PDB file of C-alpha atoms in Angstrom:
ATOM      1  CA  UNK A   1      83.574 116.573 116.565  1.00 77.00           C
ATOM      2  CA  UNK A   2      85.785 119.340 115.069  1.00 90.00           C
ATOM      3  CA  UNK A   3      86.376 119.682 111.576  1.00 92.00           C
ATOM      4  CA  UNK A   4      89.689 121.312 110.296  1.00 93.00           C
ATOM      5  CA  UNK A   5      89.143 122.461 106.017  1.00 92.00           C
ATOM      6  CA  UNK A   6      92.786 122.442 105.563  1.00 88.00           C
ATOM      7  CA  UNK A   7      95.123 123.428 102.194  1.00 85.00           C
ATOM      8  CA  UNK A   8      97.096 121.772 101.341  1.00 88.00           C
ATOM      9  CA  UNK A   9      96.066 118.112 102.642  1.00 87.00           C
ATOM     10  CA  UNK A  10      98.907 116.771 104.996  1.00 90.00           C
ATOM     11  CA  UNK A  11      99.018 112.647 105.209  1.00 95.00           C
ATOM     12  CA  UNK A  12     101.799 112.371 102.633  1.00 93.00           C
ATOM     13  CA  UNK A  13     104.081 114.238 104.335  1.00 93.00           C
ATOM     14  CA  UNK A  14     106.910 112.733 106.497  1.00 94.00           C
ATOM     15  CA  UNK A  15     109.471 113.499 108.942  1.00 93.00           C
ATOM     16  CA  UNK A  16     111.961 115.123 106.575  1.00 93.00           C
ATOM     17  CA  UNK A  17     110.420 115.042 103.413  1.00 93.00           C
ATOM     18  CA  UNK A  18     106.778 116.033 101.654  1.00 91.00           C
ATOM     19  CA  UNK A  19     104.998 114.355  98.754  1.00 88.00           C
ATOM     20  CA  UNK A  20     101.149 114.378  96.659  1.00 89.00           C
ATOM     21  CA  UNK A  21     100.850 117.959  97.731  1.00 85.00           C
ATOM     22  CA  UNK A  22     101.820 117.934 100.850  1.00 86.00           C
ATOM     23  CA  UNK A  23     104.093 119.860 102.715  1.00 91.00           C
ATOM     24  CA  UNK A  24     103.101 119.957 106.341  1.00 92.00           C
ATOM     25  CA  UNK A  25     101.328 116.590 108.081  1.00 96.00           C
ATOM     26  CA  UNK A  26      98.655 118.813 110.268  1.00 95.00           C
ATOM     27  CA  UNK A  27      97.482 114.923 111.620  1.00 98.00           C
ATOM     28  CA  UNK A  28     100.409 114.084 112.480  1.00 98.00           C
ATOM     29  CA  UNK A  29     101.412 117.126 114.414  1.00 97.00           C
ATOM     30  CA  UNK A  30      98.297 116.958 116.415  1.00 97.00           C
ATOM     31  CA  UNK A  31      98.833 113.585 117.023  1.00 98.00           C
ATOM     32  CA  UNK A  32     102.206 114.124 118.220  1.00 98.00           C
ATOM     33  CA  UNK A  33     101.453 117.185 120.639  1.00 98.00           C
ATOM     34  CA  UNK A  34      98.476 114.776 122.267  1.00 97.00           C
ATOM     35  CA  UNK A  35     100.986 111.858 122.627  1.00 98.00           C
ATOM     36  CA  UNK A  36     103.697 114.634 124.580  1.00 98.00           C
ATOM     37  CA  UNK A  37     100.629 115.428 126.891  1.00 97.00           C
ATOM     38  CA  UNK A  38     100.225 111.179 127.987  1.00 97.00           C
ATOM     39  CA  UNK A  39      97.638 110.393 125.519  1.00 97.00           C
ATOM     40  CA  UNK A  40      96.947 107.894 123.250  1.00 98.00           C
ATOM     41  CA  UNK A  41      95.748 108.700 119.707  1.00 98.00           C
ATOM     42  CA  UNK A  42      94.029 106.958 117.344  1.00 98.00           C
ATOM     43  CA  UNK A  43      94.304 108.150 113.580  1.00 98.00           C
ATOM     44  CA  UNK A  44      91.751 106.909 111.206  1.00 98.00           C
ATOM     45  CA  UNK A  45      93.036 108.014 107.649  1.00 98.00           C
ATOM     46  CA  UNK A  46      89.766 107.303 105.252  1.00 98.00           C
ATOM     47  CA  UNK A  47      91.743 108.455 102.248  1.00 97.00           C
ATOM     48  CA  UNK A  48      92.136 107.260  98.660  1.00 97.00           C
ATOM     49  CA  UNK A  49      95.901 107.401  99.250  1.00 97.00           C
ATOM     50  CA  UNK A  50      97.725 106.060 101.738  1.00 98.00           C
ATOM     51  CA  UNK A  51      99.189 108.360 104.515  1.00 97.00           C
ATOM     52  CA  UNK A  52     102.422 107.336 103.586  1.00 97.00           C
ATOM     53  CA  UNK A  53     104.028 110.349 106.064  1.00 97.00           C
ATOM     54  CA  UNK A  54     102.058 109.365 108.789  1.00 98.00           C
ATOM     55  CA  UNK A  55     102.157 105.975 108.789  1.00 98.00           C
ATOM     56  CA  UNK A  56     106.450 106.184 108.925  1.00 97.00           C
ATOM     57  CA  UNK A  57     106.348 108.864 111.253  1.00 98.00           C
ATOM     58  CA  UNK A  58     104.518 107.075 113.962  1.00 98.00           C
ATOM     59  CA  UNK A  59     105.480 102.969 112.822  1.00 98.00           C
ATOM     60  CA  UNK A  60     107.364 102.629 115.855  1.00 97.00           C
ATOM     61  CA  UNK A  61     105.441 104.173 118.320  1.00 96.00           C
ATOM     62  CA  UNK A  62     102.618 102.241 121.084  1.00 98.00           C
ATOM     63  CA  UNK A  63     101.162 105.549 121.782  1.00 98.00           C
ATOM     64  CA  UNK A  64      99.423 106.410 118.477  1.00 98.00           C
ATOM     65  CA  UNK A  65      97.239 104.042 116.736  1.00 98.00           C
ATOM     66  CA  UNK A  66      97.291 104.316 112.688  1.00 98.00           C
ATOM     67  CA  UNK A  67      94.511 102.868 110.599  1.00 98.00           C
ATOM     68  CA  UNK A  68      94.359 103.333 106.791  1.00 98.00           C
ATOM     69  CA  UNK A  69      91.561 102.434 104.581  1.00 98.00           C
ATOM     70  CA  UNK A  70      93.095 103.535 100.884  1.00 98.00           C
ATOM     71  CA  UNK A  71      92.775 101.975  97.080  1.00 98.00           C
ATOM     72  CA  UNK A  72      96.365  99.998  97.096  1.00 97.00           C
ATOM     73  CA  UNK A  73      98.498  99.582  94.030  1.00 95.00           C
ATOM     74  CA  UNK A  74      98.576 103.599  93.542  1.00 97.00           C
ATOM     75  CA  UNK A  75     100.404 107.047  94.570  1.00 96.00           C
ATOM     76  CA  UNK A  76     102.006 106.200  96.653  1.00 97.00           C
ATOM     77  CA  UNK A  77     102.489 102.853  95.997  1.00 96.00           C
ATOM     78  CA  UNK A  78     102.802 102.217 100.174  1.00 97.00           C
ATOM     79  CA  UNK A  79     100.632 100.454 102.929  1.00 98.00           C
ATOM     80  CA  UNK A  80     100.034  96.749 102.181  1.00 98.00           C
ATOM     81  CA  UNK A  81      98.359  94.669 104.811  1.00 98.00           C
ATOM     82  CA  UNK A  82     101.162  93.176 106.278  1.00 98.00           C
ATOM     83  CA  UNK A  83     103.045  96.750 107.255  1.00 98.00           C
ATOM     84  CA  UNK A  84     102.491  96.314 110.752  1.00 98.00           C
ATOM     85  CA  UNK A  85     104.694  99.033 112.180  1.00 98.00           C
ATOM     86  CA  UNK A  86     108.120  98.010 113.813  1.00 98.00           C
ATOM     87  CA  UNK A  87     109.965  97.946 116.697  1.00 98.00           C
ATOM     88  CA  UNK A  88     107.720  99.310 119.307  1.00 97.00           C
ATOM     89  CA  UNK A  89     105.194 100.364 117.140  1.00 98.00           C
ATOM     90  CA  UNK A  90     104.968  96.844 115.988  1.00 98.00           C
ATOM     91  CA  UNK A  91     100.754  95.760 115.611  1.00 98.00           C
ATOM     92  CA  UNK A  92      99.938  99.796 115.892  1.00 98.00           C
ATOM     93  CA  UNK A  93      99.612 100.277 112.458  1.00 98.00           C
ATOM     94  CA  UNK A  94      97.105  98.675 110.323  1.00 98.00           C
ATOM     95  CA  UNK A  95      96.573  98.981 106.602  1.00 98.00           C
ATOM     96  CA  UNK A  96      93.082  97.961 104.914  1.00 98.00           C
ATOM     97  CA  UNK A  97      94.103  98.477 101.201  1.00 98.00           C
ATOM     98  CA  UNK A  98      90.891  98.006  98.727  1.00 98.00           C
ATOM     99  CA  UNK A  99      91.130  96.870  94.934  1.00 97.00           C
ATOM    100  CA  UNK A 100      89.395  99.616  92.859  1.00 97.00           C
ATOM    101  CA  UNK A 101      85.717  99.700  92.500  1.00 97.00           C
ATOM    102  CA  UNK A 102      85.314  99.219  96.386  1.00 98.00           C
ATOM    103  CA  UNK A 103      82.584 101.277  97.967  1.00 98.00           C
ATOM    104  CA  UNK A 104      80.188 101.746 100.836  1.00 98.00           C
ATOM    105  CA  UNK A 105      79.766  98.164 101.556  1.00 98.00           C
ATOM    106  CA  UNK A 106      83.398  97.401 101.309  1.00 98.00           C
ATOM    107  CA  UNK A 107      84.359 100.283 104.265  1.00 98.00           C
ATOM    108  CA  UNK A 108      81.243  99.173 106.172  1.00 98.00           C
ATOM    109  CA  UNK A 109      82.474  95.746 106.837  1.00 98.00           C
ATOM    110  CA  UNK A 110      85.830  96.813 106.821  1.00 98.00           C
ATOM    111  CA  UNK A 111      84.380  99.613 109.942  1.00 98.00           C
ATOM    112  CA  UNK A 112      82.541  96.601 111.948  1.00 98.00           C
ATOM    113  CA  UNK A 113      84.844  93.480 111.655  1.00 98.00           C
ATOM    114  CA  UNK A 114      88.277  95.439 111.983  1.00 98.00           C
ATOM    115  CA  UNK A 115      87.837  99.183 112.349  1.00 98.00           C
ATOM    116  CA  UNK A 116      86.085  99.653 115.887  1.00 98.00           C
ATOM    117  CA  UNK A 117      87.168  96.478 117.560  1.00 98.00           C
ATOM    118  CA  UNK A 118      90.477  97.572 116.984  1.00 98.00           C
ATOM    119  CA  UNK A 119      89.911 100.934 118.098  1.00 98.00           C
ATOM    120  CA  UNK A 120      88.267  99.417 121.278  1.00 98.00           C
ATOM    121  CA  UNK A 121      90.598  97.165 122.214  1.00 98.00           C
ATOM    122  CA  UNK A 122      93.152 100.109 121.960  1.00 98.00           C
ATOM    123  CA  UNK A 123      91.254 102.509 123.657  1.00 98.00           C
ATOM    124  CA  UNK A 124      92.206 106.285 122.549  1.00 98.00           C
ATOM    125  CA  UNK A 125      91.772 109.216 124.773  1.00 98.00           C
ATOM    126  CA  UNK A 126      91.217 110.686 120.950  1.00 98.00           C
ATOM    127  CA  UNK A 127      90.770 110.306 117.625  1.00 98.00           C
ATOM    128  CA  UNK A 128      92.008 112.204 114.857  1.00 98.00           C
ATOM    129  CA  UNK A 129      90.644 111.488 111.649  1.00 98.00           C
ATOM    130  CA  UNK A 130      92.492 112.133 108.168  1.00 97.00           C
ATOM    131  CA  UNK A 131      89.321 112.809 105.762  1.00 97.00           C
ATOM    132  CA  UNK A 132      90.259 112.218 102.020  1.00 96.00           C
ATOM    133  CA  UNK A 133      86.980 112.605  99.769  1.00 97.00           C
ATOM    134  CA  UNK A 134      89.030 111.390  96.858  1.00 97.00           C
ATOM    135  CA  UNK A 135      87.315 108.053  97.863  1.00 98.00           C
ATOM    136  CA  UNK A 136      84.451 109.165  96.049  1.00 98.00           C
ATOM    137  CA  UNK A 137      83.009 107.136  93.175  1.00 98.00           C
ATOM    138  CA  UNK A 138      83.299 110.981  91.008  1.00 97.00           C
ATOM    139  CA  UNK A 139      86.524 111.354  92.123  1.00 97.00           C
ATOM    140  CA  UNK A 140      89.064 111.879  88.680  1.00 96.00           C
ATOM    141  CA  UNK A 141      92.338 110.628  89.875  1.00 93.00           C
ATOM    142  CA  UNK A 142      90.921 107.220  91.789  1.00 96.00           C
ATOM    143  CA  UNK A 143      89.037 104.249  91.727  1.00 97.00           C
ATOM    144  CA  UNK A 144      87.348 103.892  94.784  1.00 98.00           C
ATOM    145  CA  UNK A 145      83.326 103.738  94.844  1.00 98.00           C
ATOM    146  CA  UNK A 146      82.504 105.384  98.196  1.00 98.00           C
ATOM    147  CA  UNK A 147      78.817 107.164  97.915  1.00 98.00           C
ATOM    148  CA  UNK A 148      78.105 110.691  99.583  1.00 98.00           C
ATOM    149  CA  UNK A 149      76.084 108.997 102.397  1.00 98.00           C
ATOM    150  CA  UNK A 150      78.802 106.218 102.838  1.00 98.00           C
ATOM    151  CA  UNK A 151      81.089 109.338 103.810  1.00 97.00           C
ATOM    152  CA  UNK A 152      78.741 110.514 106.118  1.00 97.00           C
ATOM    153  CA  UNK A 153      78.176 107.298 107.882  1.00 98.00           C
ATOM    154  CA  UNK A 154      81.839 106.365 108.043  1.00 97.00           C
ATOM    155  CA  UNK A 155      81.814 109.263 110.016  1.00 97.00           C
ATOM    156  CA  UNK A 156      79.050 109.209 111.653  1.00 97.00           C
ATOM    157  CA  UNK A 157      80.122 106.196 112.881  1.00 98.00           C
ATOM    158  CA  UNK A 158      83.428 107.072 113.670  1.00 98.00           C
ATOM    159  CA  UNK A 159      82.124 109.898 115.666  1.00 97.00           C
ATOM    160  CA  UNK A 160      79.798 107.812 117.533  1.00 98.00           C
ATOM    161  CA  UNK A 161      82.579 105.484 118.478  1.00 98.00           C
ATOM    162  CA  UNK A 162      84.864 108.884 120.076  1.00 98.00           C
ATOM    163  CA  UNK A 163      81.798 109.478 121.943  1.00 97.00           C
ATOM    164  CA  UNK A 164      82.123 105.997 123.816  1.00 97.00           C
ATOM    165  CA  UNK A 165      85.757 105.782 123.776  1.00 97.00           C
ATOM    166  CA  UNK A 166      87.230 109.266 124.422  1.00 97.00           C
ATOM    167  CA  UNK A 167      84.207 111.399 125.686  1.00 97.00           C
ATOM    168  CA  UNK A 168      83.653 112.615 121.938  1.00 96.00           C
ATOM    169  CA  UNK A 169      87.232 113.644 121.082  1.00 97.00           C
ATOM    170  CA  UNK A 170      87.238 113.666 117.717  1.00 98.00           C
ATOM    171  CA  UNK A 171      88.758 115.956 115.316  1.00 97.00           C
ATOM    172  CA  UNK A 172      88.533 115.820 111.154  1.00 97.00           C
ATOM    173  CA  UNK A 173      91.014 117.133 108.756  1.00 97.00           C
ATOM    174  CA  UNK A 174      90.256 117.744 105.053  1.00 96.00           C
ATOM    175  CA  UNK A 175      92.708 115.554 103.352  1.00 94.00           C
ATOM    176  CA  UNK A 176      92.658 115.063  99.669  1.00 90.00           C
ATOM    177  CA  UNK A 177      89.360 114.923  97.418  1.00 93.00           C
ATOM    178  CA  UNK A 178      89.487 116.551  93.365  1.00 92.00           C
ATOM    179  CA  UNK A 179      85.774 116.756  92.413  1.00 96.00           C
ATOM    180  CA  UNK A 180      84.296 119.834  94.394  1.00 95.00           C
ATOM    181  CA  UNK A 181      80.465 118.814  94.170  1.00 96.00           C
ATOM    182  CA  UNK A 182      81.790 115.497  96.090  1.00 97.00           C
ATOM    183  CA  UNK A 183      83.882 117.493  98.458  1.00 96.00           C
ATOM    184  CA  UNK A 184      81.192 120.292  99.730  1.00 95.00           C
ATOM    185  CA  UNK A 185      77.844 117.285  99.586  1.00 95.00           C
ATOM    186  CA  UNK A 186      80.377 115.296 102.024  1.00 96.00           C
ATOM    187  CA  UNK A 187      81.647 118.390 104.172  1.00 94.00           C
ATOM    188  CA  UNK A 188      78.010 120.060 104.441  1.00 92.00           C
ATOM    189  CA  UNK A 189      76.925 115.806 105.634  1.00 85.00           C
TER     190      UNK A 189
END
């Protein structure tokens, strides 16, 4: 895996428009120049927030694969279960929104009973992974529980599943995340 430290974090941003400090989607753009090249993309946004930019600019599209894990009910106020995608897109996006106070054991099952069956069933040639550490029980501006070492094995296991799927191709960008100490133990996992 490759791991992208990127400022400002990207996932809010849209097609026309940018939002929760972001300006540019750098997920999205990868995404986009792997799905001009034939390829089929899963994103895995483990954020706080919902990638409300990526998740509109790709809900009609059967080539890119969109799974958010976020706390729902805040900024910004997008991704309940039953957004789907549309048109095309329809069943490629899939939204796993958590009440606050959910943590490692929460994403764990959420990872084995939805997560990587999904992923295997679709079957990317890679995996792009939006990395918010704002999911962090220290985090200030959520209320999401996930430990240090839940981080790590989310993507530990996320990495392990690109290595059967798509010969390792993996690639992590630094979304969002507002209490350093969480942000560098995570990073340096």
């Amino acid at each position: 895996p490759v791991i992208a430290l990127v400022r400002p974090p990207g996932h809010h941003a849209g097609p026309d428009y940018g939002g929760g400090f972001c300006y540019l989607n750098n997920v999205a753009a990868a995404a986009a120049a792997q799905v001009a090249e034939g390829r089929r993309v899963a994103i895995l946004d483990y954020d706080a927030h919902h990638g409300n930019g990526t998740s509109e600019i790709f809900s009609d599209e059967a080539s890119v694969l969109y799974i958010s894990t976020h706390q729902y009910g805040i900024y910004p106020g997008t991704g309940p279960a039953a957004d789907v995608g549309e048109g095309d897109g329809r069943g490629f996006t899939v939204n796993i929104p958590f009440t606050a106070g959910c943590g490692d054991s929460s994403y764990f099952i959420a990872y084995d009973t939805l997560i990587e069956p999904i992923l295997r069933e679709f079957r990317p040639e890679a995996i792009l992974m939006s990395l918010g550490i704002d999911a962090h029980y220290r985090d200030p501006l959520t209320s999401l529980a996930l430990s240090s070492p839940g981080y790590v094995e989310l993507v530990a296991r996320s990495a392990a599943a690109a290595s059967s799927l798509c010969n390792g191709r993996l690639v992590v960008a630094l979304e969002g995340g507002y209490h350093l100490d969480a942000v560098a133990e995570v990073v340096a996992g």
